[in-house]
mmCIF file of C-alpha atoms and ligand atoms in Angstrom:
data_model
loop_
_atom_site.group_PDB
_atom_site.id
_atom_site.type_symbol
_atom_site.label_atom_id
_atom_site.label_comp_id
_atom_site.label_asym_id
_atom_site.label_seq_id
_atom_site.Cartn_x
_atom_site.Cartn_y
_atom_site.Cartn_z
ATOM 1 C CA MET A 12 97.176 93.193 130.220
ATOM 2 C CA ASP A 13 97.587 96.791 131.355
ATOM 3 C CA HIS A 14 96.599 99.633 129.062
ATOM 4 C CA THR A 15 97.292 102.639 131.230
ATOM 5 C CA ASP A 16 97.133 104.949 128.228
ATOM 6 C CA HIS A 17 93.380 104.316 127.826
ATOM 7 C CA THR A 18 90.454 104.920 130.139
ATOM 8 C CA THR A 19 88.091 102.494 128.433
ATOM 9 C CA TRP A 20 88.978 100.012 125.715
ATOM 10 C CA LEU A 21 88.211 96.681 124.085
ATOM 11 C CA GLU A 22 90.637 93.770 124.045
ATOM 12 C CA ILE A 23 89.997 91.470 121.115
ATOM 13 C CA ASP A 24 91.765 88.159 120.912
ATOM 14 C CA LEU A 25 92.321 87.301 117.250
ATOM 15 C CA ASN A 26 93.590 83.827 118.191
ATOM 16 C CA VAL A 27 90.162 83.144 119.641
ATOM 17 C CA ILE A 28 88.451 84.326 116.445
ATOM 18 C CA ARG A 29 90.689 82.057 114.341
ATOM 19 C CA LYS A 30 90.035 79.135 116.700
ATOM 20 C CA ASN A 31 86.265 79.682 116.553
ATOM 21 C CA ILE A 32 86.448 79.687 112.744
ATOM 22 C CA HIS A 33 88.482 76.468 112.744
ATOM 23 C CA LEU A 34 85.851 74.855 114.958
ATOM 24 C CA LEU A 35 83.120 75.948 112.558
ATOM 25 C CA GLN A 36 85.088 74.544 109.614
ATOM 26 C CA GLU A 37 85.486 71.218 111.438
ATOM 27 C CA ILE A 38 81.847 70.979 112.480
ATOM 28 C CA THR A 39 80.263 72.060 109.204
ATOM 29 C CA GLY A 40 82.756 70.653 106.702
ATOM 30 C CA VAL A 41 82.051 73.514 104.276
ATOM 31 C CA PRO A 42 83.718 76.881 103.586
ATOM 32 C CA ILE A 43 82.850 79.682 105.991
ATOM 33 C CA MET A 44 81.681 83.150 105.031
ATOM 34 C CA ALA A 45 82.692 85.326 107.986
ATOM 35 C CA VAL A 46 79.939 87.876 108.513
ATOM 36 C CA VAL A 47 81.823 91.059 109.374
ATOM 37 C CA LYS A 48 79.146 93.695 108.882
ATOM 38 C CA ALA A 49 78.633 96.410 111.515
ATOM 39 C CA ASN A 50 82.364 96.718 112.170
ATOM 40 C CA ALA A 51 82.567 92.935 112.634
ATOM 41 C CA TYR A 52 79.861 93.039 115.318
ATOM 42 C CA GLY A 53 81.901 95.715 117.089
ATOM 43 C CA HIS A 54 85.151 93.712 116.934
ATOM 44 C CA GLY A 55 86.737 95.853 114.181
ATOM 45 C CA LEU A 56 86.185 95.208 110.460
ATOM 46 C CA ILE A 57 89.734 95.094 109.157
ATOM 47 C CA GLU A 58 91.561 93.256 111.934
ATOM 48 C CA THR A 59 88.786 90.675 112.269
ATOM 49 C CA SER A 60 88.664 90.132 108.509
ATOM 50 C CA LYS A 61 92.437 89.666 108.341
ATOM 51 C CA ALA A 62 92.231 87.087 111.130
ATOM 52 C CA ALA A 63 89.379 85.321 109.319
ATOM 53 C CA VAL A 64 91.411 85.154 106.114
ATOM 54 C CA GLN A 65 94.364 83.743 108.091
ATOM 55 C CA ALA A 66 91.973 81.046 109.313
ATOM 56 C CA GLY A 67 91.185 80.109 105.715
ATOM 57 C CA VAL A 68 88.082 82.192 105.049
ATOM 58 C CA GLN A 69 87.540 83.308 101.433
ATOM 59 C CA TRP A 70 84.187 85.050 101.813
ATOM 60 C CA LEU A 71 83.367 88.126 103.892
ATOM 61 C CA GLY A 72 79.718 89.096 104.350
ATOM 62 C CA VAL A 73 78.775 92.745 104.875
ATOM 63 C CA ALA A 74 75.556 94.751 104.819
ATOM 64 C CA ARG A 75 76.597 97.850 102.864
ATOM 65 C CA ILE A 76 78.809 98.534 99.875
ATOM 66 C CA ASP A 77 80.916 101.008 101.854
ATOM 67 C CA GLU A 78 81.918 98.198 104.205
ATOM 68 C CA ALA A 79 82.894 96.052 101.195
ATOM 69 C CA LEU A 80 84.933 98.899 99.702
ATOM 70 C CA GLU A 81 86.781 99.324 102.998
ATOM 71 C CA LEU A 82 87.787 95.659 102.789
ATOM 72 C CA HIS A 83 88.835 96.108 99.179
ATOM 73 C CA ARG A 84 90.916 99.218 99.979
ATOM 74 C CA ALA A 85 92.631 97.357 102.815
ATOM 75 C CA GLY A 86 93.722 94.760 100.252
ATOM 76 C CA ILE A 87 92.076 91.869 102.079
ATOM 77 C CA GLN A 88 92.327 88.727 99.982
ATOM 78 C CA ALA A 89 88.755 87.407 100.147
ATOM 79 C CA HIS A 90 85.510 88.022 98.271
ATOM 80 C CA PRO A 91 83.384 90.687 99.943
ATOM 81 C CA ILE A 92 79.658 90.164 99.409
ATOM 82 C CA VAL A 93 77.023 92.778 100.193
ATOM 83 C CA LEU A 94 74.119 90.836 101.673
ATOM 84 C CA GLY A 95 71.721 93.809 101.744
ATOM 85 C CA TYR A 96 70.579 96.333 99.141
ATOM 86 C CA THR A 97 73.039 98.228 96.966
ATOM 87 C CA PRO A 98 71.836 101.275 95.003
ATOM 88 C CA PRO A 99 72.322 100.653 91.247
ATOM 89 C CA GLU A 100 74.445 103.831 91.056
ATOM 90 C CA ARG A 101 77.116 101.985 93.087
ATOM 91 C CA ALA A 102 77.136 98.783 91.017
ATOM 92 C CA GLY A 103 79.980 99.990 88.773
ATOM 93 C CA GLU A 104 82.219 100.457 91.824
ATOM 94 C CA ALA A 105 81.299 96.954 92.964
ATOM 95 C CA ALA A 106 82.161 95.455 89.576
ATOM 96 C CA GLN A 107 85.505 97.254 89.495
ATOM 97 C CA ALA A 108 86.440 96.088 92.982
ATOM 98 C CA GLY A 109 85.233 92.503 92.510
ATOM 99 C CA ILE A 110 82.566 92.999 95.179
ATOM 100 C CA ARG A 111 79.646 90.567 95.008
ATOM 101 C CA LEU A 112 76.124 91.971 95.274
ATOM 102 C CA ALA A 113 72.840 90.414 96.350
ATOM 103 C CA VAL A 114 70.126 90.735 93.741
ATOM 104 C CA TYR A 115 66.399 90.096 94.133
ATOM 105 C CA ASP A 116 64.617 92.746 92.077
ATOM 106 C CA SER A 117 64.323 92.759 88.280
ATOM 107 C CA GLN A 118 64.550 96.501 87.735
ATOM 108 C CA VAL A 119 67.593 96.768 89.981
ATOM 109 C CA ALA A 120 69.183 93.709 88.330
ATOM 110 C CA GLN A 121 68.749 95.339 84.922
ATOM 111 C CA ALA A 122 70.340 98.558 86.206
ATOM 112 C CA TYR A 123 73.243 96.582 87.740
ATOM 113 C CA ALA A 124 73.855 94.895 84.385
ATOM 114 C CA ASP A 125 73.857 98.277 82.596
ATOM 115 C CA GLN A 126 76.366 99.679 85.102
ATOM 116 C CA ALA A 127 78.623 96.644 84.824
ATOM 117 C CA ARG A 128 78.671 96.923 81.019
ATOM 118 C CA SER A 129 79.451 100.624 81.249
ATOM 119 C CA VAL A 130 82.578 99.960 83.337
ATOM 120 C CA GLY A 131 83.517 96.966 81.192
ATOM 121 C CA LYS A 132 83.784 94.517 84.092
ATOM 122 C CA PRO A 133 81.488 91.636 84.994
ATOM 123 C CA LEU A 134 79.460 92.074 88.176
ATOM 124 C CA TYR A 135 79.204 88.908 90.264
ATOM 125 C CA VAL A 136 75.796 88.527 91.879
ATOM 126 C CA HIS A 137 74.120 86.153 94.313
ATOM 127 C CA ALA A 138 70.375 85.806 93.797
ATOM 128 C CA LYS A 139 68.514 86.204 97.059
ATOM 129 C CA PHE A 140 65.227 84.372 97.663
ATOM 130 C CA ASP A 141 62.773 84.982 100.479
ATOM 131 C CA THR A 142 61.761 81.499 101.607
ATOM 132 C CA GLY A 143 60.043 82.836 104.723
ATOM 133 C CA MET A 144 62.183 85.467 106.450
ATOM 134 C CA GLY A 145 59.740 88.172 105.373
ATOM 135 C CA ARG A 146 62.564 90.500 104.394
ATOM 136 C CA LEU A 147 64.596 90.874 101.171
ATOM 137 C CA GLY A 148 64.371 88.286 98.418
ATOM 138 C CA ALA A 149 62.597 87.208 95.267
ATOM 139 C CA SER A 150 59.798 84.678 95.524
ATOM 140 C CA PRO A 151 61.045 81.089 95.157
ATOM 141 C CA GLU A 152 57.895 80.274 93.194
ATOM 142 C CA GLY A 153 58.723 81.309 89.640
ATOM 143 C CA GLY A 154 62.370 81.426 90.711
ATOM 144 C CA VAL A 155 63.612 79.179 87.909
ATOM 145 C CA GLU A 156 62.228 81.472 85.228
ATOM 146 C CA TRP A 157 63.592 84.513 87.038
ATOM 147 C CA MET A 158 67.042 82.935 87.261
ATOM 148 C CA ARG A 159 66.918 82.106 83.549
ATOM 149 C CA TRP A 160 66.226 85.789 82.838
ATOM 150 C CA LEU A 161 68.909 86.938 85.290
ATOM 151 C CA ASN A 162 71.451 84.700 83.578
ATOM 152 C CA SER A 163 70.563 86.256 80.244
ATOM 153 C CA LEU A 164 71.623 89.770 81.352
ATOM 154 C CA ALA A 165 74.933 90.667 79.761
ATOM 155 C CA GLY A 166 77.258 92.148 82.373
ATOM 156 C CA LEU A 167 76.101 89.938 85.259
ATOM 157 C CA GLN A 168 77.676 86.671 86.407
ATOM 158 C CA VAL A 169 75.209 84.752 88.555
ATOM 159 C CA GLU A 170 77.603 83.111 90.944
ATOM 160 C CA GLY A 171 75.361 82.180 93.864
ATOM 161 C CA VAL A 172 71.872 81.658 95.179
ATOM 162 C CA PHE A 173 70.865 82.180 98.791
ATOM 163 C CA THR A 174 68.176 82.603 101.371
ATOM 164 C CA HIS A 175 68.067 83.620 105.034
ATOM 165 C CA LEU A 176 66.576 81.780 108.006
ATOM 166 C CA ALA A 177 64.196 83.507 110.397
ATOM 167 C CA GLU A 178 64.145 81.142 113.370
ATOM 168 C CA ALA A 179 67.201 78.906 113.212
ATOM 169 C CA ASP A 180 68.109 80.122 116.715
ATOM 170 C CA ASP A 181 64.992 78.349 117.977
ATOM 171 C CA PRO A 182 65.750 74.877 116.595
ATOM 172 C CA GLN A 183 62.620 73.249 118.044
ATOM 173 C CA LYS A 184 60.424 75.354 115.787
ATOM 174 C CA PRO A 185 59.383 73.945 112.383
ATOM 175 C CA THR A 186 60.098 77.198 110.513
ATOM 176 C CA THR A 187 63.641 76.320 109.414
ATOM 177 C CA ASP A 188 62.703 72.996 107.841
ATOM 178 C CA TRP A 189 59.744 74.634 106.121
ATOM 179 C CA GLN A 190 62.037 77.357 104.691
ATOM 180 C CA LEU A 191 64.645 74.807 103.620
ATOM 181 C CA ASN A 192 61.989 72.681 101.907
ATOM 182 C CA ARG A 193 60.993 75.713 99.852
ATOM 183 C CA PHE A 194 64.644 76.452 99.097
ATOM 184 C CA ASP A 195 65.335 72.821 98.122
ATOM 185 C CA ALA A 196 62.372 72.841 95.740
ATOM 186 C CA LEU A 197 63.834 75.904 94.058
ATOM 187 C CA LEU A 198 67.299 74.303 93.910
ATOM 188 C CA SER A 199 66.061 71.116 92.279
ATOM 189 C CA GLY A 200 64.207 73.229 89.690
ATOM 190 C CA LEU A 201 67.431 75.130 89.012
ATOM 191 C CA GLU A 202 69.390 71.881 88.817
ATOM 192 C CA SER A 203 66.999 70.404 86.230
ATOM 193 C CA ALA A 204 67.180 73.584 84.185
ATOM 194 C CA GLY A 205 70.985 73.605 84.361
ATOM 195 C CA LEU A 206 70.836 76.916 86.236
ATOM 196 C CA ARG A 207 72.175 75.974 89.667
ATOM 197 C CA PRO A 208 74.968 78.471 90.418
ATOM 198 C CA THR A 209 78.291 77.501 91.963
ATOM 199 C CA TRP A 210 77.538 78.753 95.468
ATOM 200 C CA VAL A 211 74.459 77.904 97.521
ATOM 201 C CA HIS A 212 74.062 79.318 101.033
ATOM 202 C CA ALA A 213 71.330 79.608 103.641
ATOM 203 C CA ALA A 214 72.699 79.155 107.153
ATOM 204 C CA ASN A 215 73.574 81.765 109.738
ATOM 205 C CA SER A 216 75.462 80.510 112.832
ATOM 206 C CA ALA A 217 72.473 78.746 114.396
ATOM 207 C CA GLY A 218 71.501 77.238 111.042
ATOM 208 C CA ALA A 219 75.058 76.016 110.426
ATOM 209 C CA LEU A 220 75.281 74.388 113.855
ATOM 210 C CA TYR A 221 71.765 73.018 114.338
ATOM 211 C CA PHE A 222 70.585 72.222 110.786
ATOM 212 C CA PRO A 223 73.204 70.214 108.840
ATOM 213 C CA ARG A 224 70.925 70.231 105.770
ATOM 214 C CA ALA A 225 71.214 74.045 105.697
ATOM 215 C CA ARG A 226 74.966 73.984 105.084
ATOM 216 C CA TYR A 227 74.917 73.442 101.292
ATOM 217 C CA ASN A 228 78.387 74.510 100.149
ATOM 218 C CA LEU A 229 78.862 77.723 102.155
ATOM 219 C CA VAL A 230 77.650 78.986 105.558
ATOM 220 C CA ARG A 231 77.348 82.644 106.580
ATOM 221 C CA THR A 232 78.431 82.765 110.190
ATOM 222 C CA GLY A 233 78.648 85.909 112.287
ATOM 223 C CA ILE A 234 77.928 85.548 115.982
ATOM 224 C CA ALA A 235 79.678 82.149 116.327
ATOM 225 C CA ILE A 236 83.015 83.430 115.061
ATOM 226 C CA TYR A 237 82.944 86.016 117.856
ATOM 227 C CA GLY A 238 82.239 83.216 120.345
ATOM 228 C CA LEU A 239 78.768 84.384 121.345
ATOM 229 C CA ASN A 240 75.731 82.127 121.516
ATOM 230 C CA PRO A 241 73.150 82.627 118.757
ATOM 231 C CA SER A 242 70.534 82.302 121.525
ATOM 232 C CA ALA A 243 69.899 80.520 124.821
ATOM 233 C CA ARG A 244 68.024 77.847 122.834
ATOM 234 C CA ALA A 245 70.896 77.473 120.340
ATOM 235 C CA PRO A 246 74.092 77.710 122.403
ATOM 236 C CA LEU A 247 77.524 77.201 120.865
ATOM 237 C CA PRO A 248 79.090 73.764 121.308
ATOM 238 C CA GLU A 249 81.988 73.219 123.679
ATOM 239 C CA GLY A 250 85.242 74.882 122.616
ATOM 240 C CA PHE A 251 83.977 78.239 121.360
ATOM 241 C CA ARG A 252 85.103 81.250 123.384
ATOM 242 C CA PRO A 253 84.180 84.944 123.350
ATOM 243 C CA ALA A 254 86.893 87.024 121.695
ATOM 244 C CA LEU A 255 86.072 90.384 123.247
ATOM 245 C CA THR A 256 86.654 91.938 126.674
ATOM 246 C CA TRP A 257 85.500 95.458 127.542
ATOM 247 C CA LYS A 258 87.342 97.319 130.243
ATOM 248 C CA THR A 259 87.533 100.687 131.940
ATOM 249 C CA ARG A 260 89.139 102.130 135.050
ATOM 250 C CA LEU A 261 88.266 103.709 138.344
ATOM 251 C CA THR A 262 89.169 107.357 137.870
ATOM 252 C CA SER A 263 88.112 108.534 141.325
ATOM 253 C CA VAL A 264 87.203 107.017 144.707
ATOM 254 C CA LYS A 265 85.490 109.202 147.341
ATOM 255 C CA ILE A 266 83.505 108.839 150.541
ATOM 256 C CA PHE A 267 80.079 110.470 150.540
ATOM 257 C CA PRO A 268 77.918 111.156 153.600
ATOM 258 C CA PRO A 269 74.509 109.477 153.980
ATOM 259 C CA ASN A 270 71.658 110.718 151.785
ATOM 260 C CA HIS A 271 73.910 112.321 149.182
ATOM 261 C CA GLY A 272 72.563 112.390 145.621
ATOM 262 C CA ILE A 273 74.674 110.649 142.955
ATOM 263 C CA SER A 274 74.708 111.646 139.257
ATOM 264 C CA TYR A 275 72.126 113.417 137.105
ATOM 265 C CA ASN A 276 68.657 113.778 138.559
ATOM 266 C CA TYR A 277 69.709 112.063 141.766
ATOM 267 C CA ARG A 278 68.248 108.715 140.840
ATOM 268 C CA TYR A 279 70.389 107.292 143.680
ATOM 269 C CA TYR A 280 71.014 108.554 147.237
ATOM 270 C CA THR A 281 73.689 107.082 149.489
ATOM 271 C CA ARG A 282 71.975 105.017 152.198
ATOM 272 C CA ALA A 283 74.806 105.500 154.692
ATOM 273 C CA GLU A 284 78.335 106.757 154.372
ATOM 274 C CA GLU A 285 79.361 105.157 151.047
ATOM 275 C CA ARG A 286 82.517 104.723 149.004
ATOM 276 C CA ILE A 287 81.660 105.734 145.477
ATOM 277 C CA GLY A 288 83.948 105.101 142.513
ATOM 278 C CA VAL A 289 83.780 106.777 139.115
ATOM 279 C CA CYS A 290 84.315 104.625 135.996
ATOM 280 C CA ALA A 291 85.444 106.223 132.746
ATOM 281 C CA VAL A 292 82.706 104.734 130.582
ATOM 282 C CA GLY A 293 79.260 105.956 129.627
ATOM 283 C CA TYR A 294 76.356 105.600 127.284
ATOM 284 C CA ALA A 295 78.319 107.201 124.417
ATOM 285 C CA ASP A 296 80.568 104.128 124.586
ATOM 286 C CA GLY A 297 77.621 101.731 124.435
ATOM 287 C CA PHE A 298 77.080 101.300 128.182
ATOM 288 C CA ARG A 299 73.366 101.760 128.495
ATOM 289 C CA ARG A 300 71.773 104.432 130.637
ATOM 290 C CA ARG A 301 69.707 102.237 132.834
ATOM 291 C CA LEU A 302 69.569 101.499 136.533
ATOM 292 C CA GLY A 303 70.725 98.134 137.833
ATOM 293 C CA ASN A 304 73.917 97.572 135.786
ATOM 294 C CA VAL A 305 76.744 95.633 137.410
ATOM 295 C CA VAL A 306 80.487 95.591 136.644
ATOM 296 C CA LEU A 307 83.494 93.620 137.883
ATOM 297 C CA ILE A 308 86.157 95.164 140.105
ATOM 298 C CA ARG A 309 88.854 93.071 141.816
ATOM 299 C CA GLY A 310 86.958 89.993 140.650
ATOM 300 C CA LYS A 311 83.688 90.978 142.357
ATOM 301 C CA LYS A 312 80.341 92.100 140.969
ATOM 302 C CA VAL A 313 79.653 95.690 141.964
ATOM 303 C CA PRO A 314 76.474 97.756 141.395
ATOM 304 C CA VAL A 315 76.458 100.836 139.184
ATOM 305 C CA VAL A 316 74.554 103.551 141.058
ATOM 306 C CA GLY A 317 72.715 106.575 139.718
ATOM 307 C CA SER A 318 72.300 107.570 136.096
ATOM 308 C CA VAL A 319 74.958 106.440 133.627
ATOM 309 C CA CYS A 320 76.358 109.665 132.111
ATOM 310 C CA MET A 321 77.640 110.140 128.559
ATOM 311 C CA ASP A 322 81.259 109.258 129.418
ATOM 312 C CA GLN A 323 81.203 108.148 133.050
ATOM 313 C CA CYS A 324 79.261 106.170 135.611
ATOM 314 C CA MET A 325 79.441 105.610 139.355
ATOM 315 C CA VAL A 326 79.767 102.388 141.355
ATOM 316 C CA ASN A 327 79.296 101.524 144.999
ATOM 317 C CA LEU A 328 82.536 100.147 146.432
ATOM 318 C CA ASP A 329 81.361 99.279 149.958
ATOM 319 C CA ASP A 330 81.996 95.556 149.345
ATOM 320 C CA ILE A 331 85.557 96.127 148.117
ATOM 321 C CA PRO A 332 87.364 98.351 150.610
ATOM 322 C CA GLU A 333 90.661 97.586 148.860
ATOM 323 C CA ALA A 334 89.458 99.121 145.549
ATOM 324 C CA GLU A 335 91.375 102.232 144.587
ATOM 325 C CA MET A 336 91.757 104.775 141.838
ATOM 326 C CA GLY A 337 93.278 103.206 138.705
ATOM 327 C CA ASP A 338 91.722 99.764 139.275
ATOM 328 C CA GLU A 339 90.624 97.920 136.184
ATOM 329 C CA VAL A 340 86.858 97.522 135.759
ATOM 330 C CA VAL A 341 85.406 94.830 133.485
ATOM 331 C CA LEU A 342 82.107 95.456 131.707
ATOM 332 C CA ILE A 343 82.185 92.380 129.464
ATOM 333 C CA GLY A 344 84.573 89.514 130.045
ATOM 334 C CA GLN A 345 86.426 87.766 132.796
ATOM 335 C CA GLN A 346 88.131 89.138 135.884
ATOM 336 C CA GLY A 347 89.558 86.743 138.429
ATOM 337 C CA GLU A 348 87.066 83.954 138.998
ATOM 338 C CA ASN A 349 84.134 86.003 137.814
ATOM 339 C CA GLU A 350 82.750 86.834 134.379
ATOM 340 C CA ILE A 351 80.102 89.060 132.823
ATOM 341 C CA THR A 352 79.245 87.696 129.398
ATOM 342 C CA ALA A 353 77.782 89.718 126.530
ATOM 343 C CA GLU A 354 74.739 87.464 126.917
ATOM 344 C CA GLU A 355 74.329 88.492 130.582
ATOM 345 C CA ARG A 356 74.746 92.134 129.629
ATOM 346 C CA ALA A 357 72.052 91.561 126.981
ATOM 347 C CA ARG A 358 69.652 89.985 129.483
ATOM 348 C CA GLU A 359 70.227 92.927 131.818
ATOM 349 C CA TRP A 360 69.367 95.299 128.957
ATOM 350 C CA GLU A 361 66.473 93.186 127.686
ATOM 351 C CA THR A 362 68.071 92.649 124.306
ATOM 352 C CA ILE A 363 70.340 90.163 122.485
ATOM 353 C CA SER A 364 74.133 89.917 122.614
ATOM 354 C CA TYR A 365 74.270 90.992 118.941
ATOM 355 C CA GLU A 366 72.940 94.416 119.873
ATOM 356 C CA VAL A 367 75.281 94.785 122.855
ATOM 357 C CA VAL A 368 78.436 94.278 120.765
ATOM 358 C CA CYS A 369 77.183 96.174 117.703
ATOM 359 C CA GLU A 370 76.570 99.197 119.921
ATOM 360 C CA LEU A 371 80.168 99.344 121.148
ATOM 361 C CA ALA A 372 81.136 102.828 120.047
ATOM 362 C CA ASN A 373 83.709 103.573 117.386
ATOM 363 C CA ARG A 374 85.533 105.806 119.855
ATOM 364 C CA LEU A 375 86.486 102.775 121.982
ATOM 365 C CA PRO A 376 90.125 101.886 121.256
ATOM 366 C CA ARG A 377 90.397 98.285 120.112
ATOM 367 C CA ILE A 378 93.500 96.494 121.350
ATOM 368 C CA TYR A 379 94.251 93.309 119.415
ATOM 369 C CA ILE A 380 95.861 90.257 120.917
ATOM 370 C CA ASP A 381 97.518 88.345 118.110
HETATM 371 C C1 PLP E 430 71.887 87.675 105.548
HETATM 372 C C2 PLP E 430 72.644 87.304 106.786
HETATM 373 N N1 PLP E 430 73.386 86.180 106.789
HETATM 374 C C3 PLP E 430 74.080 85.795 107.873
HETATM 375 C C4 PLP E 430 74.065 86.535 109.041
HETATM 376 C C5 PLP E 430 74.873 86.065 110.224
HETATM 377 O O1 PLP E 430 74.052 85.702 111.292
HETATM 378 P P1 PLP E 430 74.671 85.147 112.660
HETATM 379 O O2 PLP E 430 75.400 86.286 113.261
HETATM 380 O O3 PLP E 430 73.469 84.748 113.461
HETATM 381 O O4 PLP E 430 75.553 84.003 112.310
HETATM 382 C C6 PLP E 430 73.301 87.702 109.088
HETATM 383 C C7 PLP E 430 73.276 88.488 110.331
HETATM 384 O O5 PLP E 430 72.387 89.135 110.731
HETATM 385 C C8 PLP E 430 72.563 88.091 107.933
HETATM 386 O O6 PLP E 430 71.816 89.203 107.938
#
């Protein structure tokens, strides 16, 4: 695909996202909540959510109420649920838009109920329990009593109960089973008390794929729908594919004499006469300012040389004499026989693929293949 009107852009294949969701539905046998927070892990909130709904998804997980409201305003036919904290002052907006909120704190729950009553609409909530993540959530011990109280608050509809797994992406570790045992104990207490809500969810992508017992009747999958591995220890099964490709272009090709400094602070000097290309991508796009990056040009891996600038970076083209101005450069994705995955990019940057895609700047045009 040729996008000559852009200098750097993302190509996002919505067919691949739908296919990944279908695979997850087949494997897990339960409904999928597509986790679309952080601009759908960089893939674009609205387009990704529409594709997820086309694939049969009825739940969309976000981190902030503003993300949920964006989905609501776009008229997307699925339930948005805010998995993180929502200030009580915003609970009325949530109730009016049918947005589900996580609840784990009594004072906040009370304030949510007051807000919901004041707008005259029920607020649907999912009670969040901390079974071991060490983050948000009420304690599962005493959880039955707390749920009884929560259910008594006029204005709230307790629709779900959930927890989050800390180490599902390291399936050999005992943590996940320990967390799920605590969660199951809570669930059987709720069942006996007649308080088990309709929806029960615990699994992220790794949990959904590697711990069948964590599936309950809904799984919250993010990274897998984008076709990226939760971790090296919890890779995706056969059939999943990455949906995103990141490209730029060569905007200049020049010959420099030996010992010529390249880019800010001359962190690179040409060793001999060198052909240096300029790529129209920089750290403001999410391409990190570090030495040792590689990119693909004409199907070959090429070193980035010198400091990455805000909007540009330089590459050494000595190994590709045929490279010329206008050539497509791939930063994530396939070119010819070669590929740079988001996971490789993450290893290069000593981070995880999640961070690589979430950092893709808003200014990058997103081109959808549908
Ligand atoms: C509460 C919650 N559930 C589910 C997910 C999705 O996780 P993953 O992208 O590993 O599937 C996240 C992501 O961080 C999360 O915070």
